[in-house]
Short mmCIF file of C-alpha atoms in Angstrom, two decimals:
data_model
loop_
_atom_site.label_atom_id
_atom_site.label_comp_id
_atom_site.label_asym_id
_atom_site.label_seq_id
_atom_site.Cartn_x
_atom_site.Cartn_y
_atom_site.Cartn_z
CA ASN A 1 0.00 0.00 0.00
CA ALA A 2 1.24 3.47 -0.87
CA GLY A 3 -0.64 5.08 2.03
CA VAL A 4 -1.20 8.80 1.47
CA THR A 5 0.43 10.35 -1.59
CA GLN A 6 0.59 13.99 -2.64
CA THR A 7 1.19 15.60 -6.01
CA PRO A 8 3.25 17.66 -6.72
CA LYS A 9 6.13 17.61 -4.20
CA PHE A 10 7.29 21.14 -5.00
CA ARG A 11 5.76 24.09 -6.81
CA VAL A 12 6.59 27.74 -7.37
CA LEU A 13 3.75 30.08 -8.28
CA LYS A 14 3.54 33.73 -9.08
CA THR A 15 1.06 35.90 -7.24
CA GLY A 16 -2.37 35.54 -8.79
CA GLN A 17 -1.77 32.16 -10.39
CA SER A 18 -3.93 29.18 -9.58
CA MET A 19 -3.12 25.56 -8.89
CA THR A 20 -4.54 22.33 -7.52
CA LEU A 21 -2.85 19.99 -5.08
CA LEU A 22 -3.88 16.35 -5.28
CA CYS A 23 -4.06 13.94 -2.37
CA ALA A 24 -4.75 10.25 -2.78
CA GLN A 25 -5.10 7.47 -0.19
CA ASP A 26 -5.45 3.74 -0.67
CA MET A 27 -6.50 2.81 2.88
CA ASN A 28 -10.24 3.21 2.30
CA HIS A 29 -10.38 5.98 4.91
CA GLU A 30 -13.58 7.97 5.24
CA TYR A 31 -11.98 11.16 6.54
CA MET A 32 -9.44 13.35 4.78
CA TYR A 33 -7.75 16.61 5.75
CA TRP A 34 -5.61 19.39 4.38
CA TYR A 35 -3.16 21.16 6.71
CA ARG A 36 -0.59 23.85 6.23
CA GLN A 37 2.64 23.90 8.22
CA ASP A 38 4.43 27.14 8.99
CA PRO A 39 7.43 27.61 11.28
CA GLY A 40 6.45 27.89 14.93
CA MET A 41 2.75 27.42 14.21
CA GLY A 42 2.46 23.69 13.99
CA LEU A 43 -0.05 22.30 11.54
CA ARG A 44 -3.25 24.21 10.96
CA LEU A 45 -6.32 22.64 9.44
CA ILE A 46 -7.49 24.24 6.19
CA HIS A 47 -10.42 22.04 5.14
CA TYR A 48 -11.56 18.52 5.82
CA SER A 49 -13.98 15.93 4.51
CA VAL A 50 -15.92 13.24 6.36
CA GLY A 51 -16.96 11.43 3.21
CA GLU A 52 -17.25 11.46 -0.55
CA GLY A 53 -19.04 14.60 -1.72
CA THR A 54 -18.76 16.42 1.62
CA THR A 55 -16.32 19.11 2.73
CA ALA A 56 -16.07 21.52 5.66
CA LYS A 57 -13.95 24.47 6.73
CA GLY A 58 -11.14 24.16 9.20
CA GLU A 59 -9.19 26.77 11.10
CA VAL A 60 -7.68 28.66 8.13
CA PRO A 61 -9.91 28.15 5.06
CA ASP A 62 -9.70 31.58 3.41
CA GLY A 63 -8.15 31.54 -0.06
CA TYR A 64 -8.57 27.79 -0.51
CA ASN A 65 -11.22 25.51 -1.97
CA VAL A 66 -11.51 21.73 -1.83
CA SER A 67 -13.37 18.91 -3.51
CA ARG A 68 -13.92 15.24 -2.66
CA LEU A 69 -15.46 13.71 -5.74
CA LYS A 70 -14.02 10.26 -5.05
CA LYS A 71 -13.48 8.65 -1.66
CA GLN A 72 -9.77 8.13 -2.27
CA ASN A 73 -9.00 11.67 -3.52
CA PHE A 74 -9.06 15.08 -1.87
CA LEU A 75 -8.13 18.14 -3.93
CA LEU A 76 -6.97 21.49 -2.58
CA GLY A 77 -7.26 24.50 -4.87
CA LEU A 78 -5.74 27.95 -4.75
CA GLU A 79 -7.67 30.22 -7.10
CA SER A 80 -5.42 33.28 -6.82
CA ALA A 81 -2.20 32.53 -4.99
CA ALA A 82 -0.77 35.05 -2.52
CA PRO A 83 2.69 35.18 -0.89
CA SER A 84 0.98 34.45 2.47
CA GLN A 85 0.14 31.00 1.09
CA THR A 86 3.80 30.07 0.89
CA SER A 87 3.90 27.01 3.11
CA VAL A 88 4.24 23.25 3.28
CA TYR A 89 0.91 21.53 2.71
CA PHE A 90 0.09 18.15 4.18
CA CYS A 91 -2.79 15.88 3.43
CA ALA A 92 -3.95 13.30 5.96
CA SER A 93 -6.60 10.63 6.21
CA SER A 94 -8.25 8.60 8.95
CA TYR A 95 -11.08 6.31 9.87
CA PRO A 96 -13.98 7.75 11.84
CA ARG A 97 -13.14 8.11 15.51
CA THR A 98 -15.43 5.28 16.46
CA LEU A 99 -12.99 2.95 14.66
CA ALA A 100 -9.58 4.53 15.20
CA TYR A 101 -7.96 7.79 16.18
CA GLU A 102 -4.79 7.93 14.11
CA GLN A 103 -4.35 10.30 11.20
CA TYR A 104 -1.97 9.22 8.44
CA PHE A 105 -0.03 11.97 6.70
CA GLY A 106 1.35 12.31 3.22
CA PRO A 107 4.90 13.52 2.50
CA GLY A 108 3.88 17.12 1.88
CA THR A 109 3.96 19.69 -0.91
CA ARG A 110 6.28 22.67 -0.59
CA LEU A 111 4.66 25.69 -2.23
CA THR A 112 6.37 29.02 -2.79
CA VAL A 113 4.40 32.02 -4.02
CA THR A 114 6.52 34.89 -5.33
CA GLN B 1 -5.78 31.96 19.57
CA GLN B 2 -3.69 28.85 20.00
CA GLN B 3 -5.62 26.22 21.93
CA VAL B 4 -2.59 23.98 22.43
CA LYS B 5 0.65 25.63 23.53
CA GLN B 6 3.92 23.73 23.26
CA SER B 7 7.33 24.39 24.76
CA PRO B 8 10.20 24.62 24.22
CA GLN B 9 10.44 25.51 20.52
CA SER B 10 13.83 23.83 20.32
CA LEU B 11 15.76 21.44 22.53
CA ILE B 12 19.29 20.10 22.50
CA VAL B 13 20.03 16.97 24.54
CA GLN B 14 23.10 14.81 24.87
CA LYS B 15 22.89 11.17 23.82
CA GLY B 16 21.56 9.13 26.71
CA GLY B 17 19.82 12.09 28.32
CA ILE B 18 16.14 12.71 28.92
CA SER B 19 14.20 14.93 26.53
CA ILE B 20 11.10 16.61 27.94
CA ILE B 21 8.53 18.51 25.89
CA ASN B 22 5.53 20.17 27.47
CA CYS B 23 2.08 21.09 26.22
CA ALA B 24 -0.85 22.92 27.75
CA TYR B 25 -4.39 23.03 26.46
CA GLU B 26 -7.39 25.22 27.15
CA ASN B 27 -10.44 23.34 25.96
CA THR B 28 -11.64 20.85 28.56
CA ALA B 29 -13.65 19.07 25.88
CA PHE B 30 -10.43 17.61 24.44
CA ASP B 31 -10.33 13.89 25.18
CA TYR B 32 -7.49 12.49 23.09
CA PHE B 33 -3.89 13.69 23.20
CA PRO B 34 -1.43 12.32 20.62
CA TRP B 35 2.19 13.13 19.94
CA TYR B 36 3.42 13.15 16.36
CA GLN B 37 7.03 12.83 15.22
CA GLN B 38 8.25 14.43 12.02
CA PHE B 39 11.58 13.89 10.28
CA PRO B 40 12.87 16.45 7.76
CA GLY B 41 11.11 16.17 4.43
CA LYS B 42 8.49 13.75 5.75
CA GLY B 43 4.96 13.99 7.01
CA PRO B 44 4.20 13.66 10.72
CA ALA B 45 3.63 10.16 12.08
CA LEU B 46 1.85 9.12 15.26
CA LEU B 47 4.32 8.35 18.05
CA ILE B 48 2.21 7.80 21.16
CA ALA B 49 -1.17 8.94 22.46
CA ILE B 50 -3.11 9.12 25.72
CA ARG B 51 -6.69 9.46 26.90
CA PRO B 52 -7.40 11.65 29.97
CA ASP B 53 -8.59 8.72 32.08
CA VAL B 54 -4.96 7.71 32.71
CA SER B 55 -2.09 9.79 34.07
CA GLU B 56 0.74 8.08 32.26
CA LYS B 57 1.39 5.92 29.22
CA LYS B 58 4.68 4.35 28.32
CA GLU B 59 5.81 2.79 25.05
CA GLY B 60 9.44 1.81 25.03
CA ARG B 61 11.56 4.89 25.68
CA PHE B 62 8.62 7.25 25.18
CA THR B 63 6.29 8.26 28.00
CA ILE B 64 3.34 10.64 28.12
CA SER B 65 2.51 12.20 31.48
CA PHE B 66 -0.94 13.73 31.76
CA ASN B 67 -2.23 16.17 34.38
CA LYS B 68 -5.94 16.73 33.83
CA SER B 69 -6.41 19.30 36.60
CA ALA B 70 -3.57 21.44 35.27
CA LYS B 71 -4.59 20.84 31.64
CA GLN B 72 -1.04 19.87 30.80
CA PHE B 73 0.68 16.89 29.26
CA SER B 74 4.27 16.13 28.42
CA LEU B 75 6.42 13.78 26.39
CA HIS B 76 9.49 12.24 27.98
CA ILE B 77 12.10 10.51 25.82
CA MET B 78 14.40 8.40 27.95
CA ASP B 79 17.92 7.48 26.84
CA SER B 80 17.63 9.91 23.93
CA GLN B 81 19.40 8.82 20.74
CA PRO B 82 20.64 10.78 17.69
CA GLY B 83 17.95 8.97 15.70
CA ASP B 84 15.33 10.71 17.84
CA SER B 85 16.36 14.06 16.34
CA ALA B 86 13.15 15.31 14.77
CA THR B 87 10.33 17.76 15.27
CA TYR B 88 7.69 16.71 17.79
CA PHE B 89 4.12 17.98 17.82
CA CYS B 90 1.60 17.56 20.57
CA ALA B 91 -2.04 17.65 19.58
CA ALA B 92 -5.50 17.39 21.03
CA SER B 93 -8.82 16.20 19.75
CA MET B 94 -12.41 16.09 20.90
CA TYR B 95 -15.19 13.82 19.81
CA ASN B 96 -16.82 15.44 16.82
CA ALA B 97 -17.82 14.65 13.30
CA GLY B 98 -14.43 15.23 11.83
CA ASN B 99 -11.93 13.60 14.21
CA MET B 100 -9.98 16.83 13.91
CA LEU B 101 -6.66 17.54 15.60
CA THR B 102 -5.46 20.84 17.07
CA PHE B 103 -1.66 20.93 17.03
CA GLY B 104 0.89 22.68 19.20
CA GLY B 105 3.61 24.75 17.57
CA GLY B 106 6.21 21.98 17.52
CA THR B 107 9.57 21.31 19.19
CA ARG B 108 12.70 20.72 17.20
CA LEU B 109 14.80 18.18 19.10
CA MET B 110 18.47 17.64 18.43
CA VAL B 111 20.25 14.79 20.22
CA LYS B 112 24.00 15.23 20.17
CA PRO B 113 26.15 12.09 19.95
#
């Protein structure tokens, strides 16, 4: 099993450009998450999904959109990138809490917005 | 407003020493407290976790101590090794629809040989 994979690994954008980050998991997890990691601030939740076709806002959702059209995929979109969105983005997945607590993380995408 | 505060931000320990990382939380509805370990260039991975109905949990060289009344919990790494050098995150979760985690700011640990 590949676990949680993220595409791309690195990306440089110019201010105002758009892009989509792809997350895929092969563990049949119901829940999926997008976090951003910035120095000294830990990981902050951007959006999450508790099932195919459903999404919800996390702690820092502004400037991002998400879609969960298939259970195994969770897409994060930046419509008009800003320098403040320079960060490392992590996707994670998990079972519902009634089954297990652990979240499994992907390797991350390093995004630079100039 | 950070609901989980972690200290110190960085820590240097000699090989064989004890590494201690502390976290404090505010929301008494939190009922699950994991620690994640992250190596450079990798995603975080679950290291150890505790529920508030116990005061201590030990797995090998790693121990979580939990103080419910003080709303604090800590990670102790005994006999620290250079291979333990990583960034450690505490987190907290409450029962809700999303199984969401609130993370502390992270501690970068360096174990010197």
